[in-house]
Short mmCIF file of C-alpha atoms in Angstrom, two decimals:
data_model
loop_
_atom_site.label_atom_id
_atom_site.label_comp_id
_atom_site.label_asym_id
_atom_site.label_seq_id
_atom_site.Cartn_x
_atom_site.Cartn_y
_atom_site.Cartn_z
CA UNK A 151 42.63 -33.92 27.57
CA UNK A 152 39.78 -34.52 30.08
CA UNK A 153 36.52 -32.65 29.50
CA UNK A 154 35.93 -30.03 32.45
CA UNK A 155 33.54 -31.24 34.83
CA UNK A 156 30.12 -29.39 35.00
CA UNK A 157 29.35 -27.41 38.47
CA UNK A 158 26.37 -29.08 40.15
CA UNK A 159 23.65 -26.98 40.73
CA UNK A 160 21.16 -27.12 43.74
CA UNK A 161 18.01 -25.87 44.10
CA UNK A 162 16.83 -23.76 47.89
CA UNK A 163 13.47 -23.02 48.30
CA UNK A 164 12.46 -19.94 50.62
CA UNK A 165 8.63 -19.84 51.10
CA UNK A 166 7.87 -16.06 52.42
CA UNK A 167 5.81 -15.00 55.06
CA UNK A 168 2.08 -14.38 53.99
CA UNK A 169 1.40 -10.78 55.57
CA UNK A 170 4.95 -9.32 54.50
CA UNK A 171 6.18 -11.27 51.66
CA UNK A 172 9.73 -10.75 52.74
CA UNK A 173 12.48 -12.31 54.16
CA UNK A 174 15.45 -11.60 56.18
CA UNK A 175 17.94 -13.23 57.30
CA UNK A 176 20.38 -11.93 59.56
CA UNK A 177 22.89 -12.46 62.63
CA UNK A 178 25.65 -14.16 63.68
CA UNK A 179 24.45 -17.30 62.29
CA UNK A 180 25.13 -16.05 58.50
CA UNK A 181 28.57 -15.65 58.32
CA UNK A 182 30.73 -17.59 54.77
CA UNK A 183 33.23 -20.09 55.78
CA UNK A 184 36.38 -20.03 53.36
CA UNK A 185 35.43 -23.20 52.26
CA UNK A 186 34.59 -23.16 48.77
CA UNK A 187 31.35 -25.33 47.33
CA UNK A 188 31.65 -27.28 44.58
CA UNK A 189 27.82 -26.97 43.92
CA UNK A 190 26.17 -23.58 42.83
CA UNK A 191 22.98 -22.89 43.82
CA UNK A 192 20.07 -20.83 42.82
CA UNK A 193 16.59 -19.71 45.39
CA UNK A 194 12.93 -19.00 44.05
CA UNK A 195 13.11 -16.02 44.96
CA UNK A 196 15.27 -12.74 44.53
CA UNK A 197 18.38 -12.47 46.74
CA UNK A 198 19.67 -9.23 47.90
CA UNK A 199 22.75 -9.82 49.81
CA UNK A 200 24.79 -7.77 52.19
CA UNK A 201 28.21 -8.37 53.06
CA UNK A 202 29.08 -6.55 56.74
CA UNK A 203 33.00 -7.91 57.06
CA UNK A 204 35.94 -9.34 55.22
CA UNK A 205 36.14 -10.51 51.52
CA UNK A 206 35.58 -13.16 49.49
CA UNK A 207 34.79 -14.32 46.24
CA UNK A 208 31.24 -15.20 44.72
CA UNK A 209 31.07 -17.47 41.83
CA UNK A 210 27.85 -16.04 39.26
CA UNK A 211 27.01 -18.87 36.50
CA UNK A 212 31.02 -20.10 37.32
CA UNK A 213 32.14 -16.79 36.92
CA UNK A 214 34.61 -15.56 39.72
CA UNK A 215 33.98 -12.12 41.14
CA UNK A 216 35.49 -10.66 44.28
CA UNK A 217 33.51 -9.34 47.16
CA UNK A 218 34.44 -7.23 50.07
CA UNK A 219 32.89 -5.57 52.80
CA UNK A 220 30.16 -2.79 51.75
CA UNK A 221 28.95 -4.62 48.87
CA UNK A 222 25.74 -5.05 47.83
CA UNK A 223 24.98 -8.52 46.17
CA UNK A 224 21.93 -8.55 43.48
CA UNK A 225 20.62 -12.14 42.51
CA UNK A 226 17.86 -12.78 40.73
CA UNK A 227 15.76 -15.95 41.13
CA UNK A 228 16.94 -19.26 39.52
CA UNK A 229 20.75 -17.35 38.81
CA UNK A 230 22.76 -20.08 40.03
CA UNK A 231 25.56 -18.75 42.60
CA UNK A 232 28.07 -19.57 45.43
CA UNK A 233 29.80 -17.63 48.05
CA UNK A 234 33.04 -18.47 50.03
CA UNK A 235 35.44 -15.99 52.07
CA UNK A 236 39.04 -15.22 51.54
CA UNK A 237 41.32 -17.81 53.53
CA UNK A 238 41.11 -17.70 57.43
CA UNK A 239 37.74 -15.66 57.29
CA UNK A 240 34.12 -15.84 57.51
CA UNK A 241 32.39 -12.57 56.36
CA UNK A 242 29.39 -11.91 57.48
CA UNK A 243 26.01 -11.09 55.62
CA UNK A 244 22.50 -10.36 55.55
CA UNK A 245 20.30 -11.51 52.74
CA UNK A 246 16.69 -10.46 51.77
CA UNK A 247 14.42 -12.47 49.82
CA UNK A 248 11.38 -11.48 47.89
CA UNK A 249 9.88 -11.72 45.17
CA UNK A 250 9.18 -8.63 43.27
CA UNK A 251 6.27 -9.45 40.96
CA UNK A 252 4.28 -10.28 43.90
CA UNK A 253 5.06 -7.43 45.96
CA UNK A 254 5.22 -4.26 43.53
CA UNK A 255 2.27 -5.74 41.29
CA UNK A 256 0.48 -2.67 42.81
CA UNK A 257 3.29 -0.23 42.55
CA UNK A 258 4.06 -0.48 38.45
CA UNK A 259 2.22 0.61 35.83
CA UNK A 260 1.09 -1.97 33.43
CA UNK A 261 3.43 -0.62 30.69
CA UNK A 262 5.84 -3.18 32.65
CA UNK A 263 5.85 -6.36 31.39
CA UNK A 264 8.53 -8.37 33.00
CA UNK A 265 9.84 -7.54 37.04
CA UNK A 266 13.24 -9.13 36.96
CA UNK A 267 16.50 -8.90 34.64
CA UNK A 268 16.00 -10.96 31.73
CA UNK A 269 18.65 -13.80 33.19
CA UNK A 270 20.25 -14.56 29.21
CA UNK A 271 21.94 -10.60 29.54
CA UNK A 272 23.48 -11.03 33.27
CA UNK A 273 26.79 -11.03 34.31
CA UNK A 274 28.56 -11.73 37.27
CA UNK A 275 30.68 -8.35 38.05
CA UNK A 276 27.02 -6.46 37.69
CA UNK A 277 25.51 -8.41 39.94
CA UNK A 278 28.05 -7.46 43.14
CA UNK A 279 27.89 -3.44 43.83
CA UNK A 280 30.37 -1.83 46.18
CA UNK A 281 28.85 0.69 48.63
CA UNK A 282 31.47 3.83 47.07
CA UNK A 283 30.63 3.21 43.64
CA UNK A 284 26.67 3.08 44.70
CA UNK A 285 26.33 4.35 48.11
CA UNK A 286 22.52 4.76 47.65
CA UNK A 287 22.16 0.81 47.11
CA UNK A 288 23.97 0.42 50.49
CA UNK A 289 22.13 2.93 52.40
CA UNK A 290 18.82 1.76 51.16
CA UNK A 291 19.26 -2.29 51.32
CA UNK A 292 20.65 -1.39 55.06
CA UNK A 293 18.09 0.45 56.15
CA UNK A 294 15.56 -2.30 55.12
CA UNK A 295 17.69 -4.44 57.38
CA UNK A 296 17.76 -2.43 59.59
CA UNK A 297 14.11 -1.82 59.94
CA UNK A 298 12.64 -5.60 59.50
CA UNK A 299 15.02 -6.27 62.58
CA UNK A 300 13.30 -3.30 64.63
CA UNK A 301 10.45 -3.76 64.04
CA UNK A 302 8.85 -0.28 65.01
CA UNK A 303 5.19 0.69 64.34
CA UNK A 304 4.44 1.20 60.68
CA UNK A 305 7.79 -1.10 59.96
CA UNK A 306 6.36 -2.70 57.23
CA UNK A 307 5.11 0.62 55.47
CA UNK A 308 8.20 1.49 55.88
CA UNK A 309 10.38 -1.12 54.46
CA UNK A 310 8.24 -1.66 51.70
CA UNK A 311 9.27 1.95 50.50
CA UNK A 312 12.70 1.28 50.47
CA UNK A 313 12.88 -1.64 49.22
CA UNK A 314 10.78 -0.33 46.06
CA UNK A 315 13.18 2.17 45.80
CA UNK A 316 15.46 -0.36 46.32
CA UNK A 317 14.44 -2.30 43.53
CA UNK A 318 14.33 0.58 40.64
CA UNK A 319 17.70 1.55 41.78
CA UNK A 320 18.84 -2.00 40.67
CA UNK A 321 16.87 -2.08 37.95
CA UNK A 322 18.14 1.17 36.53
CA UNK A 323 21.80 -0.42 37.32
CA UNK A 324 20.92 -3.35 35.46
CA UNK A 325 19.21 -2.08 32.12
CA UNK A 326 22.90 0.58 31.40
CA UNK A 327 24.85 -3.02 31.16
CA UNK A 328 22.17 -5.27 29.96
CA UNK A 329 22.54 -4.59 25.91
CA UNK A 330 26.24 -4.94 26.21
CA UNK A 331 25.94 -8.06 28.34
CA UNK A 332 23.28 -10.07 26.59
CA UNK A 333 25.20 -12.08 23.93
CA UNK A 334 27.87 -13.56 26.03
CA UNK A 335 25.78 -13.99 29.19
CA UNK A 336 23.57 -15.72 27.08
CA UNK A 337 26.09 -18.40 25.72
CA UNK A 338 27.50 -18.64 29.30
CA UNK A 339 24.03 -19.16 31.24
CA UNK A 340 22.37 -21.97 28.23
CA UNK A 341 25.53 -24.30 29.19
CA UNK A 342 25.09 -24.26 32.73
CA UNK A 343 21.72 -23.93 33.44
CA UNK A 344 19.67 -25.06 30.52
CA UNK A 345 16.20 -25.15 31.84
CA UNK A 346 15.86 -22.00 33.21
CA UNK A 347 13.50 -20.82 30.35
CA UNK A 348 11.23 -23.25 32.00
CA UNK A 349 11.26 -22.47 35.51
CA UNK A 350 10.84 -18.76 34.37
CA UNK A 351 7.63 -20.16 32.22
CA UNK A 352 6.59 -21.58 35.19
CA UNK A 353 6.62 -18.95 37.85
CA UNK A 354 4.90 -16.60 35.68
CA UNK A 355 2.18 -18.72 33.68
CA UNK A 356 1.52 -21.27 36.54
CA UNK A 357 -2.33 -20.97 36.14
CA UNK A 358 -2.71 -21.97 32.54
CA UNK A 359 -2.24 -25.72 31.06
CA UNK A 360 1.45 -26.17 30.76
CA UNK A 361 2.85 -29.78 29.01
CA UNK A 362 6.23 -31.17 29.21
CA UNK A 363 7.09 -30.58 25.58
CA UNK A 364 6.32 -26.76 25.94
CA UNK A 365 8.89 -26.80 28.59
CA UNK A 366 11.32 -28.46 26.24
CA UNK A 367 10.69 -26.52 23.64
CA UNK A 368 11.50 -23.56 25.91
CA UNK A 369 14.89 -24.82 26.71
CA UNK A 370 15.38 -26.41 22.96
CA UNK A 371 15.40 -29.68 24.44
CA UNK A 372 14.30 -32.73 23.62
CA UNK A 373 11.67 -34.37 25.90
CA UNK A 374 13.37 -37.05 27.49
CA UNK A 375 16.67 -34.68 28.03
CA UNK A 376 14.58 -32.03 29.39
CA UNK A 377 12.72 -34.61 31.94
CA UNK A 378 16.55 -35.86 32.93
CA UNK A 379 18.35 -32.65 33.46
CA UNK A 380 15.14 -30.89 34.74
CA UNK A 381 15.34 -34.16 37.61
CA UNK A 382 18.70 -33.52 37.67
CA UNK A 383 18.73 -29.93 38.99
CA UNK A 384 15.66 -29.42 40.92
CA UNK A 385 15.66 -33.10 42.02
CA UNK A 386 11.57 -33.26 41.11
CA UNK A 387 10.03 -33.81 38.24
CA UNK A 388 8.69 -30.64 35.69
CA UNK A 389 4.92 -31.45 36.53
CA UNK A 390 5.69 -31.93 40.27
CA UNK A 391 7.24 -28.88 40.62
CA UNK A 392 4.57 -27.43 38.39
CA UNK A 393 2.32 -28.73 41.18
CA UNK A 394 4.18 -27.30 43.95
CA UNK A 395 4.18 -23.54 42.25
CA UNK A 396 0.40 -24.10 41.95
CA UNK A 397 -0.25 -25.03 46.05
CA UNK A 398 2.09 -22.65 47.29
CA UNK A 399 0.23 -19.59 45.37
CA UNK A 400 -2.94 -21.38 46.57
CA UNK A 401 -1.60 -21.41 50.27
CA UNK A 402 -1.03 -17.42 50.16
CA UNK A 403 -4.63 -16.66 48.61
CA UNK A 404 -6.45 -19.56 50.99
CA UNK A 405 -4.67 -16.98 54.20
CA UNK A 406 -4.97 -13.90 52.59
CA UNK A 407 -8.36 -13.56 50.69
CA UNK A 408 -11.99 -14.83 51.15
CA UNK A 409 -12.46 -16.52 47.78
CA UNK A 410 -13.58 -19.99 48.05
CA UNK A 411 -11.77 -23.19 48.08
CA UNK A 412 -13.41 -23.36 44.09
CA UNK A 413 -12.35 -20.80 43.12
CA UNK A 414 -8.65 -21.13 44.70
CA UNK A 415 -8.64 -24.27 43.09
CA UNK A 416 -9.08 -22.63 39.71
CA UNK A 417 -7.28 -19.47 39.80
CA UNK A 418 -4.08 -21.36 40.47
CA UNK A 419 -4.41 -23.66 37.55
CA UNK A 420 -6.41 -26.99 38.54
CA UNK A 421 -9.65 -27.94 36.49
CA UNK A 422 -11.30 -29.86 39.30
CA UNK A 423 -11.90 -29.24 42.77
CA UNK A 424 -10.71 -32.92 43.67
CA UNK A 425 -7.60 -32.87 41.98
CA UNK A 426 -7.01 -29.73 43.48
CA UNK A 427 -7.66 -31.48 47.07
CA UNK A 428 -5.53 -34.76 46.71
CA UNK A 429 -2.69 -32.41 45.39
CA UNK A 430 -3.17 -30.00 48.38
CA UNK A 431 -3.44 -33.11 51.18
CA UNK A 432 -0.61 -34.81 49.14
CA UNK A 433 1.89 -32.12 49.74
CA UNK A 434 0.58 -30.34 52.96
CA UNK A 435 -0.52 -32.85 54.85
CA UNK A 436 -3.56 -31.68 55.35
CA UNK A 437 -6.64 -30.53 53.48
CA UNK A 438 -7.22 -26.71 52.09
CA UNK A 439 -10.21 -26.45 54.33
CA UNK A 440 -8.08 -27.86 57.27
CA UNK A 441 -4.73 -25.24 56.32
CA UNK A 442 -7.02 -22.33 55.86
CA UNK A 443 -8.76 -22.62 59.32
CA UNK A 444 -5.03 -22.94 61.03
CA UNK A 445 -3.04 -20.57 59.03
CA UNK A 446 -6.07 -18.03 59.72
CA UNK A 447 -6.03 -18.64 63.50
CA UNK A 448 -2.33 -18.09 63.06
CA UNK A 449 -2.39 -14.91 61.36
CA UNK A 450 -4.87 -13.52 63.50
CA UNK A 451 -3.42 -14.45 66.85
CA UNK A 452 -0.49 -13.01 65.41
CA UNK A 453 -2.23 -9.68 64.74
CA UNK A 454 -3.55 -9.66 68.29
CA UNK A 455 -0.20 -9.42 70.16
CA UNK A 456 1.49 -6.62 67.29
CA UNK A 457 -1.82 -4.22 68.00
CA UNK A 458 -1.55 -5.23 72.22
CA UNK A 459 2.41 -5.20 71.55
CA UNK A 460 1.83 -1.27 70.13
CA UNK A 461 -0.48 -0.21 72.10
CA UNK A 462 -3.40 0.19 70.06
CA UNK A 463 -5.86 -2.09 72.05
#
């Protein structure tokens, strides 16, 4: 009997904006064909889908689980997924994207220690939550829609209040299933996506030496099998991607702080200055100095025509 072939799963990077770490998208444009993928995929960042028309099916981990219109969809980063539509339809959605350790560092207390579901405990049917069952999850995640596409004065005050609330809702939705869930989601998510322990190493310890066979060990891996299936996945190597974690949290604190191009260069995990500006140029194109002058500019013309926009100049 032939072995079952193994989904392929595909990597999507989102970067976010720097002022309002958040991201919609929305419209016409994001509506699911009924064509179904043979690849998962998985984002950096946390997904919060909603689904405005029809039905469908979304595959968590290779799990099946049905969708329909007034769901709420709750992904957390590097949770491979798919979506497809029932035959002879193409629902339509909205999806937010942020990540939540960067944008409620502020709001919890230091008591918590980890941001996102722990990945090992979740399961597909508690990641998809219809709008009777939790109408407050609908009402909220649409009114953060609602107000990113409006774009009112104080919008961002705004939205950043309901999507915290948001946030602990799903949380609190989360923790009632995750003890029950965390044996068998675990045995489920290590076949199909193995290196996760790494990426989540990554993301959260970026700025401190990290080697190859720590990432292996993570993933209980040997090194060469971790350097193939890590290549295989993300399609870059561990210590490249390493490298692109690194300048992308360097690109949001070169635009939103004053701290020097030193110190940038050290906060974000490099040991010299130099290696910190040939990775920079490699994958920007440019140098920090250079980026920071334009993304600046950028962010300040932009500021200029909200306040003239408003009415406050």
């Amino acid at each position: 009997m032939p072995r079952k072939k193994k989904p392929v799963i595909e990597y999507r990077h989102y970067s976010l904006p720097i002022d309002f770490p958040v991201l919609l998208l929305s419209g016409e444009r994001w509506k699911i064909s009924a064509i179904r993928s043979e690849h998962l995929h998985f984002h950096n960042h946390l997904e919060i889908g909603i689904c405005y028309s029809d039905s469908g099916i979304m595959e968590i981990k290779g799990e099946p689980v049905p969708f329909t219109a007034g769901d709420v969809t709750f992904i957390p980063r590097y949770l491979p997924h798919t979506t497809y539509s029932s035959p002879d339809t193409a629902s339509l959605w909205a999806y937010l994207f942020f990540s939540p350790e960067d944008l409620f560092q502020h709001s919890f207390k230091s008591a918590y220690s980890s941001f996102e579901p722990n990945l090992w405990a979740v399961t597909g049917k508690n990641c998809i939550l219809n709008k009777d069952q939790y109408p407050k999850v609908y009402t909220l995640a649409t009114s953060v829609v609602e107000e990113l596409k409006q774009q009112k004065p104080y919008y961002q005050e705004n939205a950043y209040g309901l999507l915290l609330s948001l946030y602990i809702e799903l949380l609190r939705i989360h923790s009632t299933n995750e003890m029950l869930a965390e044996q068998e989601a675990e045995h489920s998510l290590k076949g199909d996506f193995v290196i996760s322990p790494a990426l989540e190493h990554i993301t959260k310890n970026y700025m401190t030496p990290i080697t190859i066979d720590s990432l292996a060990g993570l993933c209980h891996l040997s090194t060469t099998h971790f350097r193939r299936k890590f290549h295989e996945i993300m399609g870059a190597a561990p210590l490249d991607f390493l490298s692109r974690t690194r300048i992308e949290e360097a690109c949001k604190k070169l635009k939103s702080t004053d701290h020097s191009i030193l110190s940038i260069s050290g906060q974000v995990g490099f040991h010299s200055i130099s290696s910190f500006n040939r990775c920079f140029s490699r994958l920007m194109g440019e140098s920090p100095k250079q980026w920071r002058k334009g993304a600046q500019a950028e962010a300040q013309s932009a500021k200029a025509s909200i306040l003239e926009f408003t009415g406050w100049v």
